[in-house]
């Protein structure tokens, strides 16, 4: 039998999964893969753009998946790569005019939907949720690191 902490954590995980399902439906509605959707979402929100490395690090998405999605978005004319001055190998992703217009009609609508859906949650509640997840992620990472270290030590 599960203890109370396990039951509550399972409920939280199921809720997070339900968000993933809804965002997946929206990506499909706009004929986008989930990773292409999130790239456009991030770039639409961040006019300065970002590198692919920044993107997959911040969003914790698979590097190869991001690379494939970026190629797709470039081929569609939605995204362009811009060389950074200090490093010719490092390139920043930016929306093209076509990409900005397309994003306005897709992820822009999703952002409006989010504002409607979450507009009734006050700032204190939102901050509590953010603090909760930051604390949980940090605690979980520490536990994972400890297990990995213990397993590696056993295998030496």
PDB file of C-alpha atoms in Angstrom:
ATOM      1  CA  UNK A   1       0.000   0.000   0.000  1.00  0.00           C
ATOM      2  CA  UNK A   2       1.212   3.482  -0.842  1.00  0.00           C
ATOM      3  CA  UNK A   3       1.921   5.982   1.873  1.00  0.00           C
ATOM      4  CA  UNK A   4       0.433   9.455   1.884  1.00  0.00           C
ATOM      5  CA  UNK A   5       3.502  11.133   0.363  1.00  0.00           C
ATOM      6  CA  UNK A   6       3.557   8.662  -2.525  1.00  0.00           C
ATOM      7  CA  UNK A   7      -0.157   9.123  -3.150  1.00  0.00           C
ATOM      8  CA  UNK A   8       0.095  12.898  -3.169  1.00  0.00           C
ATOM      9  CA  UNK A   9       3.185  12.908  -5.364  1.00  0.00           C
ATOM     10  CA  UNK A  10       1.400  10.582  -7.793  1.00  0.00           C
ATOM     11  CA  UNK A  11      -1.508  13.045  -7.956  1.00  0.00           C
ATOM     12  CA  UNK A  12       0.919  15.902  -8.698  1.00  0.00           C
ATOM     13  CA  UNK A  13       2.654  13.872 -11.416  1.00  0.00           C
ATOM     14  CA  UNK A  14      -0.674  12.962 -12.995  1.00  0.00           C
ATOM     15  CA  UNK A  15      -1.660  16.643 -13.059  1.00  0.00           C
ATOM     16  CA  UNK A  16       1.640  17.588 -14.715  1.00  0.00           C
ATOM     17  CA  UNK A  17       1.092  14.821 -17.252  1.00  0.00           C
ATOM     18  CA  UNK A  18      -2.358  16.204 -18.009  1.00  0.00           C
ATOM     19  CA  UNK A  19      -0.738  19.556 -18.867  1.00  0.00           C
ATOM     20  CA  UNK A  20       1.657  17.737 -21.199  1.00  0.00           C
ATOM     21  CA  UNK A  21      -1.286  16.032 -22.893  1.00  0.00           C
ATOM     22  CA  UNK A  22      -3.102  19.335 -23.435  1.00  0.00           C
ATOM     23  CA  UNK A  23      -0.003  21.051 -24.845  1.00  0.00           C
ATOM     24  CA  UNK A  24       0.539  18.029 -27.102  1.00  0.00           C
ATOM     25  CA  UNK A  25      -3.034  18.447 -28.409  1.00  0.00           C
ATOM     26  CA  UNK A  26      -2.319  22.109 -29.160  1.00  0.00           C
ATOM     27  CA  UNK A  27       0.956  21.289 -30.945  1.00  0.00           C
ATOM     28  CA  UNK A  28      -0.916  18.708 -33.052  1.00  0.00           C
ATOM     29  CA  UNK A  29      -3.654  21.236 -33.808  1.00  0.00           C
ATOM     30  CA  UNK A  30      -0.995  23.476 -35.369  1.00  0.00           C
ATOM     31  CA  UNK A  31       0.741  20.557 -37.133  1.00  0.00           C
ATOM     32  CA  UNK A  32       3.843  20.850 -34.974  1.00  0.00           C
ATOM     33  CA  UNK A  33       5.852  18.340 -33.021  1.00  0.00           C
ATOM     34  CA  UNK A  34       6.003  19.020 -29.309  1.00  0.00           C
ATOM     35  CA  UNK A  35       9.634  20.142 -29.549  1.00  0.00           C
ATOM     36  CA  UNK A  36       8.936  22.444 -32.520  1.00  0.00           C
ATOM     37  CA  UNK A  37       6.045  23.940 -30.583  1.00  0.00           C
ATOM     38  CA  UNK A  38       8.254  24.656 -27.543  1.00  0.00           C
ATOM     39  CA  UNK A  39      11.027  26.136 -29.686  1.00  0.00           C
ATOM     40  CA  UNK A  40       8.546  28.520 -31.301  1.00  0.00           C
ATOM     41  CA  UNK A  41       7.000  29.262 -27.909  1.00  0.00           C
ATOM     42  CA  UNK A  42      10.372  30.191 -26.429  1.00  0.00           C
ATOM     43  CA  UNK A  43      11.468  32.240 -29.443  1.00  0.00           C
ATOM     44  CA  UNK A  44       8.137  34.065 -29.626  1.00  0.00           C
ATOM     45  CA  UNK A  45       8.490  35.022 -25.968  1.00  0.00           C
ATOM     46  CA  UNK A  46      12.216  35.833 -26.229  1.00  0.00           C
ATOM     47  CA  UNK A  47      12.932  38.177 -29.130  1.00  0.00           C
ATOM     48  CA  UNK A  48      16.673  38.019 -28.423  1.00  0.00           C
ATOM     49  CA  UNK A  49      16.631  34.368 -29.450  1.00  0.00           C
ATOM     50  CA  UNK A  50      18.724  31.610 -27.932  1.00  0.00           C
ATOM     51  CA  UNK A  51      21.250  28.979 -28.909  1.00  0.00           C
ATOM     52  CA  UNK A  52      20.197  25.374 -29.355  1.00  0.00           C
ATOM     53  CA  UNK A  53      22.313  24.462 -26.342  1.00  0.00           C
ATOM     54  CA  UNK A  54      20.538  27.053 -24.183  1.00  0.00           C
ATOM     55  CA  UNK A  55      17.229  25.707 -25.384  1.00  0.00           C
ATOM     56  CA  UNK A  56      17.772  22.025 -24.674  1.00  0.00           C
ATOM     57  CA  UNK A  57      19.459  22.813 -21.356  1.00  0.00           C
ATOM     58  CA  UNK A  58      16.681  25.103 -20.111  1.00  0.00           C
ATOM     59  CA  UNK A  59      13.838  22.933 -21.374  1.00  0.00           C
ATOM     60  CA  UNK A  60      15.481  19.569 -20.555  1.00  0.00           C
ATOM     61  CA  UNK A  61      14.753  18.186 -23.995  1.00  0.00           C
ATOM     62  CA  UNK A  62      16.797  15.705 -25.987  1.00  0.00           C
ATOM     63  CA  UNK A  63      19.589  17.307 -28.022  1.00  0.00           C
ATOM     64  CA  UNK A  64      18.924  15.245 -31.168  1.00  0.00           C
ATOM     65  CA  UNK A  65      15.203  15.979 -31.024  1.00  0.00           C
ATOM     66  CA  UNK A  66      15.888  19.709 -30.775  1.00  0.00           C
ATOM     67  CA  UNK A  67      18.384  19.552 -33.653  1.00  0.00           C
ATOM     68  CA  UNK A  68      15.809  17.796 -35.852  1.00  0.00           C
ATOM     69  CA  UNK A  69      13.095  20.292 -34.927  1.00  0.00           C
ATOM     70  CA  UNK A  70      15.391  23.242 -35.609  1.00  0.00           C
ATOM     71  CA  UNK A  71      16.215  21.838 -39.071  1.00  0.00           C
ATOM     72  CA  UNK A  72      12.488  21.419 -39.751  1.00  0.00           C
ATOM     73  CA  UNK A  73      11.725  24.990 -38.630  1.00  0.00           C
ATOM     74  CA  UNK A  74      14.595  26.384 -40.720  1.00  0.00           C
ATOM     75  CA  UNK A  75      13.400  24.450 -43.792  1.00  0.00           C
ATOM     76  CA  UNK A  76       9.888  25.859 -43.282  1.00  0.00           C
ATOM     77  CA  UNK A  77      11.358  29.368 -43.121  1.00  0.00           C
ATOM     78  CA  UNK A  78      10.182  29.988 -39.540  1.00  0.00           C
ATOM     79  CA  UNK A  79      13.587  30.134 -37.872  1.00  0.00           C
ATOM     80  CA  UNK A  80      16.992  31.435 -38.921  1.00  0.00           C
ATOM     81  CA  UNK A  81      20.425  30.931 -37.413  1.00  0.00           C
ATOM     82  CA  UNK A  82      22.528  33.963 -36.611  1.00  0.00           C
ATOM     83  CA  UNK A  83      26.269  33.642 -35.898  1.00  0.00           C
ATOM     84  CA  UNK A  84      27.370  35.088 -32.596  1.00  0.00           C
ATOM     85  CA  UNK A  85      30.204  37.615 -32.882  1.00  0.00           C
ATOM     86  CA  UNK A  86      32.493  35.939 -30.401  1.00  0.00           C
ATOM     87  CA  UNK A  87      32.107  32.388 -31.737  1.00  0.00           C
ATOM     88  CA  UNK A  88      31.361  31.485 -35.366  1.00  0.00           C
ATOM     89  CA  UNK A  89      30.429  27.938 -34.330  1.00  0.00           C
ATOM     90  CA  UNK A  90      27.793  29.111 -31.870  1.00  0.00           C
ATOM     91  CA  UNK A  91      24.609  30.330 -33.503  1.00  0.00           C
ATOM     92  CA  UNK A  92      21.513  31.938 -32.090  1.00  0.00           C
ATOM     93  CA  UNK A  93      18.028  30.874 -33.161  1.00  0.00           C
ATOM     94  CA  UNK A  94      15.675  33.682 -34.110  1.00  0.00           C
ATOM     95  CA  UNK A  95      12.220  33.811 -35.621  1.00  0.00           C
ATOM     96  CA  UNK A  96      11.993  35.048 -39.191  1.00  0.00           C
ATOM     97  CA  UNK A  97       9.159  37.389 -40.167  1.00  0.00           C
ATOM     98  CA  UNK A  98       7.302  34.336 -41.481  1.00  0.00           C
ATOM     99  CA  UNK A  99       8.025  32.544 -38.198  1.00  0.00           C
ATOM    100  CA  UNK A 100       6.884  35.494 -36.092  1.00  0.00           C
ATOM    101  CA  UNK A 101       3.582  35.660 -38.016  1.00  0.00           C
ATOM    102  CA  UNK A 102       3.086  31.897 -37.782  1.00  0.00           C
ATOM    103  CA  UNK A 103       3.947  31.931 -34.058  1.00  0.00           C
ATOM    104  CA  UNK A 104       1.523  34.786 -33.439  1.00  0.00           C
ATOM    105  CA  UNK A 105      -1.264  32.579 -34.836  1.00  0.00           C
ATOM    106  CA  UNK A 106      -0.219  29.459 -32.919  1.00  0.00           C
ATOM    107  CA  UNK A 107       1.827  29.847 -29.747  1.00  0.00           C
ATOM    108  CA  UNK A 108       0.559  33.419 -29.372  1.00  0.00           C
ATOM    109  CA  UNK A 109      -2.966  32.027 -29.132  1.00  0.00           C
ATOM    110  CA  UNK A 110      -1.773  29.447 -26.604  1.00  0.00           C
ATOM    111  CA  UNK A 111      -0.235  32.214 -24.483  1.00  0.00           C
ATOM    112  CA  UNK A 112      -3.565  34.056 -24.550  1.00  0.00           C
ATOM    113  CA  UNK A 113      -5.286  30.830 -23.510  1.00  0.00           C
ATOM    114  CA  UNK A 114      -2.802  30.468 -20.618  1.00  0.00           C
ATOM    115  CA  UNK A 115      -3.541  34.008 -19.449  1.00  0.00           C
ATOM    116  CA  UNK A 116      -7.273  33.225 -19.397  1.00  0.00           C
ATOM    117  CA  UNK A 117      -6.789  29.859 -17.712  1.00  0.00           C
ATOM    118  CA  UNK A 118      -4.332  31.054 -15.070  1.00  0.00           C
ATOM    119  CA  UNK A 119      -5.520  34.634 -14.684  1.00  0.00           C
ATOM    120  CA  UNK A 120      -7.631  33.761 -11.656  1.00  0.00           C
ATOM    121  CA  UNK A 121      -4.640  32.426  -9.706  1.00  0.00           C
ATOM    122  CA  UNK A 122      -3.149  35.139  -7.556  1.00  0.00           C
ATOM    123  CA  UNK A 123       0.555  35.919  -7.578  1.00  0.00           C
ATOM    124  CA  UNK A 124       1.148  34.480  -4.099  1.00  0.00           C
ATOM    125  CA  UNK A 125      -0.349  31.139  -5.116  1.00  0.00           C
ATOM    126  CA  UNK A 126       1.736  31.094  -8.286  1.00  0.00           C
ATOM    127  CA  UNK A 127       4.894  31.890  -6.302  1.00  0.00           C
ATOM    128  CA  UNK A 128       4.086  29.093  -3.857  1.00  0.00           C
ATOM    129  CA  UNK A 129       3.815  26.621  -6.742  1.00  0.00           C
ATOM    130  CA  UNK A 130       7.093  27.829  -8.249  1.00  0.00           C
ATOM    131  CA  UNK A 131       8.863  27.592  -4.885  1.00  0.00           C
ATOM    132  CA  UNK A 132       7.418  24.139  -4.287  1.00  0.00           C
ATOM    133  CA  UNK A 133       8.679  22.802  -7.611  1.00  0.00           C
ATOM    134  CA  UNK A 134      12.095  24.415  -7.283  1.00  0.00           C
ATOM    135  CA  UNK A 135      12.483  22.848  -3.838  1.00  0.00           C
ATOM    136  CA  UNK A 136      11.242  19.448  -5.018  1.00  0.00           C
ATOM    137  CA  UNK A 137      13.466  19.419  -8.100  1.00  0.00           C
ATOM    138  CA  UNK A 138      16.534  20.299  -6.041  1.00  0.00           C
ATOM    139  CA  UNK A 139      15.729  17.660  -3.423  1.00  0.00           C
ATOM    140  CA  UNK A 140      15.028  15.019  -6.076  1.00  0.00           C
ATOM    141  CA  UNK A 141      18.248  15.844  -7.969  1.00  0.00           C
ATOM    142  CA  UNK A 142      20.232  15.419  -4.759  1.00  0.00           C
ATOM    143  CA  UNK A 143      18.652  12.031  -4.113  1.00  0.00           C
ATOM    144  CA  UNK A 144      19.262  10.903  -7.706  1.00  0.00           C
ATOM    145  CA  UNK A 145      22.894  12.020  -7.520  1.00  0.00           C
ATOM    146  CA  UNK A 146      23.332  10.087  -4.286  1.00  0.00           C
ATOM    147  CA  UNK A 147      21.872   6.892  -5.763  1.00  0.00           C
ATOM    148  CA  UNK A 148      24.049   7.202  -8.874  1.00  0.00           C
ATOM    149  CA  UNK A 149      27.168   7.759  -6.765  1.00  0.00           C
ATOM    150  CA  UNK A 150      26.337   4.756  -4.541  1.00  0.00           C
ATOM    151  CA  UNK A 151      25.730   2.521  -7.564  1.00  0.00           C
ATOM    152  CA  UNK A 152      28.947   3.661  -9.233  1.00  0.00           C
ATOM    153  CA  UNK A 153      30.877   3.043  -5.998  1.00  0.00           C
ATOM    154  CA  UNK A 154      29.428  -0.491  -5.770  1.00  0.00           C
ATOM    155  CA  UNK A 155      30.507  -1.226  -9.357  1.00  0.00           C
ATOM    156  CA  UNK A 156      34.131  -0.164  -8.828  1.00  0.00           C
TER     157      UNK A 156
END
